[in-house]
PDB file of C-alpha atoms in Angstrom:
ATOM      1  CA  UNK A  15      69.805 181.339  56.191  1.00  0.00           C
ATOM      2  CA  UNK A  16      73.181 182.558  55.000  1.00  0.00           C
ATOM      3  CA  UNK A  17      76.425 180.891  53.992  1.00  0.00           C
ATOM      4  CA  UNK A  18      79.829 182.111  55.123  1.00  0.00           C
ATOM      5  CA  UNK A  19      82.264 182.365  52.244  1.00  0.00           C
ATOM      6  CA  UNK A  20      85.978 182.728  52.858  1.00  0.00           C
ATOM      7  CA  UNK A  21      86.425 185.774  50.633  1.00  0.00           C
ATOM      8  CA  UNK A  22      83.444 187.694  51.936  1.00  0.00           C
ATOM      9  CA  UNK A  23      83.893 187.230  55.660  1.00  0.00           C
ATOM     10  CA  UNK A  24      84.117 190.930  56.495  1.00  0.00           C
ATOM     11  CA  UNK A  25      80.567 191.429  55.267  1.00  0.00           C
ATOM     12  CA  UNK A  26      79.319 188.172  56.709  1.00  0.00           C
ATOM     13  CA  UNK A  27      80.830 188.925  60.111  1.00  0.00           C
ATOM     14  CA  UNK A  28      78.269 191.687  60.478  1.00  0.00           C
ATOM     15  CA  UNK A  29      75.529 189.131  59.879  1.00  0.00           C
ATOM     16  CA  UNK A  30      77.182 186.804  62.371  1.00  0.00           C
ATOM     17  CA  UNK A  31      77.107 189.529  64.984  1.00  0.00           C
ATOM     18  CA  UNK A  32      73.375 189.745  64.413  1.00  0.00           C
ATOM     19  CA  UNK A  33      73.067 185.978  64.754  1.00  0.00           C
ATOM     20  CA  UNK A  34      74.991 186.110  68.034  1.00  0.00           C
ATOM     21  CA  UNK A  35      72.656 188.763  69.361  1.00  0.00           C
ATOM     22  CA  UNK A  36      69.607 186.740  68.352  1.00  0.00           C
ATOM     23  CA  UNK A  37      70.971 183.603  70.003  1.00  0.00           C
ATOM     24  CA  UNK A  38      71.670 185.461  73.227  1.00  0.00           C
ATOM     25  CA  UNK A  39      68.229 187.088  73.290  1.00  0.00           C
ATOM     26  CA  UNK A  40      66.155 184.144  72.178  1.00  0.00           C
ATOM     27  CA  UNK A  41      68.248 181.317  73.582  1.00  0.00           C
ATOM     28  CA  UNK A  42      67.703 179.170  70.499  1.00  0.00           C
ATOM     29  CA  UNK A  43      69.047 178.584  67.030  1.00  0.00           C
ATOM     30  CA  UNK A  44      67.529 177.483  63.753  1.00  0.00           C
ATOM     31  CA  UNK A  45      69.667 175.042  61.823  1.00  0.00           C
ATOM     32  CA  UNK A  46      70.083 175.264  58.083  1.00  0.00           C
ATOM     33  CA  UNK A  47      67.922 172.770  56.204  1.00  0.00           C
ATOM     34  CA  UNK A  48      69.690 169.611  55.121  1.00  0.00           C
ATOM     35  CA  UNK A  49      70.956 169.633  51.567  1.00  0.00           C
ATOM     36  CA  UNK A  50      74.007 169.590  49.344  1.00  0.00           C
ATOM     37  CA  UNK A  51      76.972 171.351  50.879  1.00  0.00           C
ATOM     38  CA  UNK A  52      78.339 174.423  49.121  1.00  0.00           C
ATOM     39  CA  UNK A  53      82.026 173.879  48.313  1.00  0.00           C
ATOM     40  CA  UNK A  54      82.734 177.493  49.239  1.00  0.00           C
ATOM     41  CA  UNK A  55      81.561 177.055  52.818  1.00  0.00           C
ATOM     42  CA  UNK A  56      83.974 177.126  55.686  1.00  0.00           C
ATOM     43  CA  UNK A  57      84.735 173.539  56.656  1.00  0.00           C
ATOM     44  CA  UNK A  58      85.380 172.567  60.263  1.00  0.00           C
ATOM     45  CA  UNK A  59      86.207 169.213  61.814  1.00  0.00           C
ATOM     46  CA  UNK A  60      85.111 168.763  65.423  1.00  0.00           C
ATOM     47  CA  UNK A  61      86.827 166.005  67.336  1.00  0.00           C
ATOM     48  CA  UNK A  62      85.272 164.659  70.540  1.00  0.00           C
ATOM     49  CA  UNK A  63      88.270 163.260  72.376  1.00  0.00           C
ATOM     50  CA  UNK A  64      88.367 159.602  73.505  1.00  0.00           C
ATOM     51  CA  UNK A  65      85.368 157.241  73.166  1.00  0.00           C
ATOM     52  CA  UNK A  66      84.634 153.546  73.328  1.00  0.00           C
ATOM     53  CA  UNK A  67      86.957 151.680  75.698  1.00  0.00           C
ATOM     54  CA  UNK A  68      88.923 154.903  76.182  1.00  0.00           C
ATOM     55  CA  UNK A  69      86.852 157.008  78.567  1.00  0.00           C
ATOM     56  CA  UNK A  70      89.559 159.600  79.160  1.00  0.00           C
ATOM     57  CA  UNK A  71      89.654 161.046  82.679  1.00  0.00           C
ATOM     58  CA  UNK A  72      86.857 160.769  85.226  1.00  0.00           C
ATOM     59  CA  UNK A  73      85.167 163.331  87.447  1.00  0.00           C
ATOM     60  CA  UNK A  74      86.618 163.554  90.937  1.00  0.00           C
ATOM     61  CA  UNK A  75      83.202 163.409  92.628  1.00  0.00           C
ATOM     62  CA  UNK A  76      80.730 161.999  90.116  1.00  0.00           C
ATOM     63  CA  UNK A  77      83.032 159.702  88.157  1.00  0.00           C
ATOM     64  CA  UNK A  78      81.584 161.114  84.929  1.00  0.00           C
ATOM     65  CA  UNK A  79      83.454 160.018  81.813  1.00  0.00           C
ATOM     66  CA  UNK A  80      85.379 162.671  79.926  1.00  0.00           C
ATOM     67  CA  UNK A  81      84.444 161.013  76.629  1.00  0.00           C
ATOM     68  CA  UNK A  82      80.737 161.604  77.302  1.00  0.00           C
ATOM     69  CA  UNK A  83      81.200 165.285  78.160  1.00  0.00           C
ATOM     70  CA  UNK A  84      83.424 165.848  75.133  1.00  0.00           C
ATOM     71  CA  UNK A  85      80.731 164.564  72.795  1.00  0.00           C
ATOM     72  CA  UNK A  86      78.014 166.655  74.432  1.00  0.00           C
ATOM     73  CA  UNK A  87      80.009 169.852  73.976  1.00  0.00           C
ATOM     74  CA  UNK A  88      80.919 168.913  70.402  1.00  0.00           C
ATOM     75  CA  UNK A  89      77.298 168.371  69.409  1.00  0.00           C
ATOM     76  CA  UNK A  90      76.259 171.707  70.901  1.00  0.00           C
ATOM     77  CA  UNK A  91      79.142 173.448  69.140  1.00  0.00           C
ATOM     78  CA  UNK A  92      78.150 171.756  65.886  1.00  0.00           C
ATOM     79  CA  UNK A  93      74.706 173.316  66.202  1.00  0.00           C
ATOM     80  CA  UNK A  94      76.083 176.848  66.486  1.00  0.00           C
ATOM     81  CA  UNK A  95      78.516 176.415  63.600  1.00  0.00           C
ATOM     82  CA  UNK A  96      75.934 174.851  61.279  1.00  0.00           C
ATOM     83  CA  UNK A  97      73.440 177.593  62.128  1.00  0.00           C
ATOM     84  CA  UNK A  98      76.052 180.115  60.977  1.00  0.00           C
ATOM     85  CA  UNK A  99      76.358 178.367  57.613  1.00  0.00           C
ATOM     86  CA  UNK A 100      79.530 176.372  58.183  1.00  0.00           C
ATOM     87  CA  UNK A 101      80.039 172.787  57.039  1.00  0.00           C
ATOM     88  CA  UNK A 102      80.859 170.607  60.052  1.00  0.00           C
ATOM     89  CA  UNK A 103      82.210 167.061  60.222  1.00  0.00           C
ATOM     90  CA  UNK A 104      82.465 165.109  63.479  1.00  0.00           C
ATOM     91  CA  UNK A 105      85.205 162.523  63.926  1.00  0.00           C
ATOM     92  CA  UNK A 106      82.770 160.619  66.138  1.00  0.00           C
ATOM     93  CA  UNK A 107      79.067 161.188  66.776  1.00  0.00           C
ATOM     94  CA  UNK A 108      78.414 158.410  69.285  1.00  0.00           C
ATOM     95  CA  UNK A 109      79.988 156.981  72.424  1.00  0.00           C
ATOM     96  CA  UNK A 110      81.807 154.348  70.369  1.00  0.00           C
ATOM     97  CA  UNK A 111      85.494 154.490  69.557  1.00  0.00           C
ATOM     98  CA  UNK A 112      86.816 154.624  65.993  1.00  0.00           C
ATOM     99  CA  UNK A 113      88.796 151.385  65.996  1.00  0.00           C
ATOM    100  CA  UNK A 114      86.067 149.242  64.400  1.00  0.00           C
ATOM    101  CA  UNK A 115      86.368 145.515  65.055  1.00  0.00           C
ATOM    102  CA  UNK A 116      90.074 145.671  65.890  1.00  0.00           C
ATOM    103  CA  UNK A 117      91.246 143.750  68.940  1.00  0.00           C
ATOM    104  CA  UNK A 118      94.765 145.190  69.161  1.00  0.00           C
ATOM    105  CA  UNK A 119      96.261 148.678  69.098  1.00  0.00           C
ATOM    106  CA  UNK A 120      92.844 150.214  69.652  1.00  0.00           C
ATOM    107  CA  UNK A 121      94.124 153.677  70.557  1.00  0.00           C
ATOM    108  CA  UNK A 122      96.436 153.816  67.536  1.00  0.00           C
ATOM    109  CA  UNK A 123      93.692 152.727  65.150  1.00  0.00           C
ATOM    110  CA  UNK A 124      91.256 155.185  66.737  1.00  0.00           C
ATOM    111  CA  UNK A 125      93.628 158.117  66.282  1.00  0.00           C
ATOM    112  CA  UNK A 126      94.559 157.104  62.742  1.00  0.00           C
ATOM    113  CA  UNK A 127      90.871 157.071  61.816  1.00  0.00           C
ATOM    114  CA  UNK A 128      90.531 160.616  63.160  1.00  0.00           C
ATOM    115  CA  UNK A 129      93.519 161.624  61.045  1.00  0.00           C
ATOM    116  CA  UNK A 130      91.965 160.052  57.954  1.00  0.00           C
ATOM    117  CA  UNK A 131      88.686 161.895  58.515  1.00  0.00           C
ATOM    118  CA  UNK A 132      90.485 165.226  58.883  1.00  0.00           C
ATOM    119  CA  UNK A 133      92.567 164.732  55.747  1.00  0.00           C
ATOM    120  CA  UNK A 134      89.558 163.617  53.705  1.00  0.00           C
ATOM    121  CA  UNK A 135      87.580 166.739  54.648  1.00  0.00           C
ATOM    122  CA  UNK A 136      90.470 169.184  54.070  1.00  0.00           C
ATOM    123  CA  UNK A 137      89.030 171.561  56.654  1.00  0.00           C
ATOM    124  CA  UNK A 138      89.778 175.189  57.362  1.00  0.00           C
ATOM    125  CA  UNK A 139      90.360 174.249  60.982  1.00  0.00           C
ATOM    126  CA  UNK A 140      90.139 171.414  63.505  1.00  0.00           C
ATOM    127  CA  UNK A 141      88.893 171.697  67.084  1.00  0.00           C
ATOM    128  CA  UNK A 142      89.396 168.783  69.461  1.00  0.00           C
ATOM    129  CA  UNK A 143      87.336 168.957  72.651  1.00  0.00           C
ATOM    130  CA  UNK A 144      88.682 167.524  75.908  1.00  0.00           C
ATOM    131  CA  UNK A 145      88.402 167.777  79.678  1.00  0.00           C
ATOM    132  CA  UNK A 146      91.545 168.176  81.768  1.00  0.00           C
ATOM    133  CA  UNK A 147      93.079 166.544  84.835  1.00  0.00           C
ATOM    134  CA  UNK A 148      95.885 167.609  87.167  1.00  0.00           C
ATOM    135  CA  UNK A 149      97.535 166.196  90.266  1.00  0.00           C
ATOM    136  CA  UNK A 150      96.592 169.284  92.278  1.00  0.00           C
ATOM    137  CA  UNK A 151      92.822 169.466  92.680  1.00  0.00           C
ATOM    138  CA  UNK A 152      92.996 173.263  92.964  1.00  0.00           C
ATOM    139  CA  UNK A 153      93.912 173.696  89.291  1.00  0.00           C
ATOM    140  CA  UNK A 154      90.968 175.083  87.315  1.00  0.00           C
ATOM    141  CA  UNK A 155      90.040 176.709  84.042  1.00  0.00           C
ATOM    142  CA  UNK A 156      89.778 176.169  80.292  1.00  0.00           C
ATOM    143  CA  UNK A 157      93.065 175.848  78.426  1.00  0.00           C
ATOM    144  CA  UNK A 158      93.794 175.833  74.687  1.00  0.00           C
ATOM    145  CA  UNK A 159      96.733 174.066  73.004  1.00  0.00           C
ATOM    146  CA  UNK A 160      98.182 174.398  69.499  1.00  0.00           C
ATOM    147  CA  UNK A 161     101.106 172.861  67.600  1.00  0.00           C
ATOM    148  CA  UNK A 162     104.435 174.602  68.059  1.00  0.00           C
ATOM    149  CA  UNK A 163     105.380 176.480  64.911  1.00  0.00           C
ATOM    150  CA  UNK A 164     101.824 176.624  63.577  1.00  0.00           C
ATOM    151  CA  UNK A 165     101.270 180.368  63.504  1.00  0.00           C
ATOM    152  CA  UNK A 166      97.760 180.106  62.061  1.00  0.00           C
ATOM    153  CA  UNK A 167      96.853 177.555  64.696  1.00  0.00           C
ATOM    154  CA  UNK A 168      98.214 179.960  67.291  1.00  0.00           C
ATOM    155  CA  UNK A 169      95.827 182.683  66.095  1.00  0.00           C
ATOM    156  CA  UNK A 170      92.921 180.238  66.383  1.00  0.00           C
ATOM    157  CA  UNK A 171      94.073 179.130  69.829  1.00  0.00           C
ATOM    158  CA  UNK A 172      94.338 182.708  71.064  1.00  0.00           C
ATOM    159  CA  UNK A 173      90.895 183.586  69.765  1.00  0.00           C
ATOM    160  CA  UNK A 174      89.282 180.653  71.567  1.00  0.00           C
ATOM    161  CA  UNK A 175      91.374 181.163  74.708  1.00  0.00           C
ATOM    162  CA  UNK A 176      90.424 184.836  74.899  1.00  0.00           C
ATOM    163  CA  UNK A 177      86.800 183.816  74.570  1.00  0.00           C
ATOM    164  CA  UNK A 178      87.238 181.338  77.438  1.00  0.00           C
ATOM    165  CA  UNK A 179      88.967 183.989  79.550  1.00  0.00           C
ATOM    166  CA  UNK A 180      86.017 186.339  79.097  1.00  0.00           C
ATOM    167  CA  UNK A 181      83.562 183.886  80.624  1.00  0.00           C
ATOM    168  CA  UNK A 182      82.092 184.930  83.958  1.00  0.00           C
ATOM    169  CA  UNK A 183      83.029 181.509  85.305  1.00  0.00           C
ATOM    170  CA  UNK A 184      86.705 181.873  84.345  1.00  0.00           C
ATOM    171  CA  UNK A 185      88.716 181.338  87.521  1.00  0.00           C
ATOM    172  CA  UNK A 186      91.922 182.738  86.019  1.00  0.00           C
ATOM    173  CA  UNK A 187      93.259 184.213  82.795  1.00  0.00           C
ATOM    174  CA  UNK A 188      95.052 181.498  80.883  1.00  0.00           C
ATOM    175  CA  UNK A 189      97.494 181.826  78.007  1.00  0.00           C
ATOM    176  CA  UNK A 190      97.637 179.444  75.073  1.00  0.00           C
ATOM    177  CA  UNK A 191     100.161 176.615  75.277  1.00  0.00           C
ATOM    178  CA  UNK A 192     101.948 174.497  72.677  1.00  0.00           C
ATOM    179  CA  UNK A 193     101.431 170.765  72.832  1.00  0.00           C
ATOM    180  CA  UNK A 194     102.955 167.730  71.153  1.00  0.00           C
ATOM    181  CA  UNK A 195      99.733 165.798  70.619  1.00  0.00           C
ATOM    182  CA  UNK A 196      98.741 163.470  67.783  1.00  0.00           C
ATOM    183  CA  UNK A 197      95.572 165.351  66.845  1.00  0.00           C
ATOM    184  CA  UNK A 198      97.614 168.545  66.441  1.00  0.00           C
ATOM    185  CA  UNK A 199     100.404 166.894  64.478  1.00  0.00           C
ATOM    186  CA  UNK A 200      98.483 164.531  62.197  1.00  0.00           C
ATOM    187  CA  UNK A 201      97.512 167.049  59.517  1.00  0.00           C
ATOM    188  CA  UNK A 202      98.562 170.324  57.936  1.00  0.00           C
ATOM    189  CA  UNK A 203      95.339 172.110  58.902  1.00  0.00           C
ATOM    190  CA  UNK A 204      95.153 174.665  61.757  1.00  0.00           C
ATOM    191  CA  UNK A 205      94.257 172.605  64.813  1.00  0.00           C
ATOM    192  CA  UNK A 206      93.652 173.214  68.485  1.00  0.00           C
ATOM    193  CA  UNK A 207      92.783 171.217  71.567  1.00  0.00           C
ATOM    194  CA  UNK A 208      90.253 172.956  73.816  1.00  0.00           C
ATOM    195  CA  UNK A 209      90.508 171.585  77.352  1.00  0.00           C
ATOM    196  CA  UNK A 210      87.215 172.861  78.762  1.00  0.00           C
ATOM    197  CA  UNK A 211      88.027 172.475  82.442  1.00  0.00           C
ATOM    198  CA  UNK A 212      89.501 170.160  85.058  1.00  0.00           C
ATOM    199  CA  UNK A 213      87.479 167.115  86.078  1.00  0.00           C
ATOM    200  CA  UNK A 214      89.990 166.761  88.918  1.00  0.00           C
ATOM    201  CA  UNK A 215      88.644 170.010  90.391  1.00  0.00           C
ATOM    202  CA  UNK A 216      85.273 169.810  92.206  1.00  0.00           C
ATOM    203  CA  UNK A 217      84.176 173.324  91.153  1.00  0.00           C
ATOM    204  CA  UNK A 218      84.988 172.761  87.492  1.00  0.00           C
ATOM    205  CA  UNK A 219      83.391 169.314  87.546  1.00  0.00           C
ATOM    206  CA  UNK A 220      80.166 170.694  89.037  1.00  0.00           C
ATOM    207  CA  UNK A 221      79.924 173.101  86.100  1.00  0.00           C
ATOM    208  CA  UNK A 222      81.036 170.709  83.362  1.00  0.00           C
ATOM    209  CA  UNK A 223      78.350 168.115  84.081  1.00  0.00           C
ATOM    210  CA  UNK A 224      75.483 170.586  83.570  1.00  0.00           C
ATOM    211  CA  UNK A 225      73.721 171.031  80.253  1.00  0.00           C
ATOM    212  CA  UNK A 226      73.657 174.822  80.600  1.00  0.00           C
ATOM    213  CA  UNK A 227      77.405 175.107  81.104  1.00  0.00           C
ATOM    214  CA  UNK A 228      78.147 172.687  78.262  1.00  0.00           C
ATOM    215  CA  UNK A 229      76.043 174.903  76.011  1.00  0.00           C
ATOM    216  CA  UNK A 230      77.844 177.999  77.267  1.00  0.00           C
ATOM    217  CA  UNK A 231      81.211 176.412  76.534  1.00  0.00           C
ATOM    218  CA  UNK A 232      80.076 175.542  73.013  1.00  0.00           C
ATOM    219  CA  UNK A 233      78.843 179.066  72.388  1.00  0.00           C
ATOM    220  CA  UNK A 234      82.065 180.512  73.801  1.00  0.00           C
ATOM    221  CA  UNK A 235      84.173 178.398  71.445  1.00  0.00           C
ATOM    222  CA  UNK A 236      81.896 179.452  68.589  1.00  0.00           C
ATOM    223  CA  UNK A 237      82.574 183.094  69.441  1.00  0.00           C
ATOM    224  CA  UNK A 238      86.288 182.322  69.329  1.00  0.00           C
ATOM    225  CA  UNK A 239      85.901 180.774  65.877  1.00  0.00           C
ATOM    226  CA  UNK A 240      84.073 183.864  64.618  1.00  0.00           C
ATOM    227  CA  UNK A 241      86.839 186.060  66.026  1.00  0.00           C
ATOM    228  CA  UNK A 242      89.484 183.890  64.358  1.00  0.00           C
ATOM    229  CA  UNK A 243      87.893 184.186  60.915  1.00  0.00           C
ATOM    230  CA  UNK A 244      87.473 187.934  61.316  1.00  0.00           C
ATOM    231  CA  UNK A 245      91.245 188.160  61.934  1.00  0.00           C
ATOM    232  CA  UNK A 246      92.250 185.870  59.061  1.00  0.00           C
ATOM    233  CA  UNK A 247      89.673 186.962  56.454  1.00  0.00           C
ATOM    234  CA  UNK A 248      92.252 188.813  54.342  1.00  0.00           C
ATOM    235  CA  UNK A 249      94.363 185.668  54.043  1.00  0.00           C
ATOM    236  CA  UNK A 250      91.606 183.259  53.007  1.00  0.00           C
TER     237      UNK A 250
END
């Protein structure tokens, strides 16, 4: 077990490289034992988009709910981050929405709760996981968004996007895009939306519904996070 500290990331990144190699070779991870969180740990909020009455988009062939896939990828990503010593908070950890017993303005209340969780954690970064949809069924690939003007968020977005682009399954090389989305705008912390693929595309959908590909996506995002911290270590 080791803990990543912001001011010693250059040294720790070497250990992380070893962890990555072990994960690839063994195909498994060992989570840190439960206990009190170290205040010097890197803190990450993972947001599984949608949930509850808001299913998001649906698969073109299977009808699979985006909200379900988002949560599966988030939980796998949580495992990799925790194994590397990071402190992770999920905005939601079940299929339920975050609007409680409200009967009106469910989406607004859901998003405000996500904002409150983020601001209470004061994280080093926020990653919101989604699945995409487009009117043309030929559109494919993972796409990362960040808030316009957020230069730190842009670095994070590029690190994750480059990691996506390096996947064998990548159908094209995508560039990061800016987006005017609530989850990106609701806090001052570096935030990205990782659209993991298009459920409107049969090829992407066939991959996204499999456990192996969900795990690969999670690991790929994790690699992007490691790359991001290696680039920003001198500023933390």
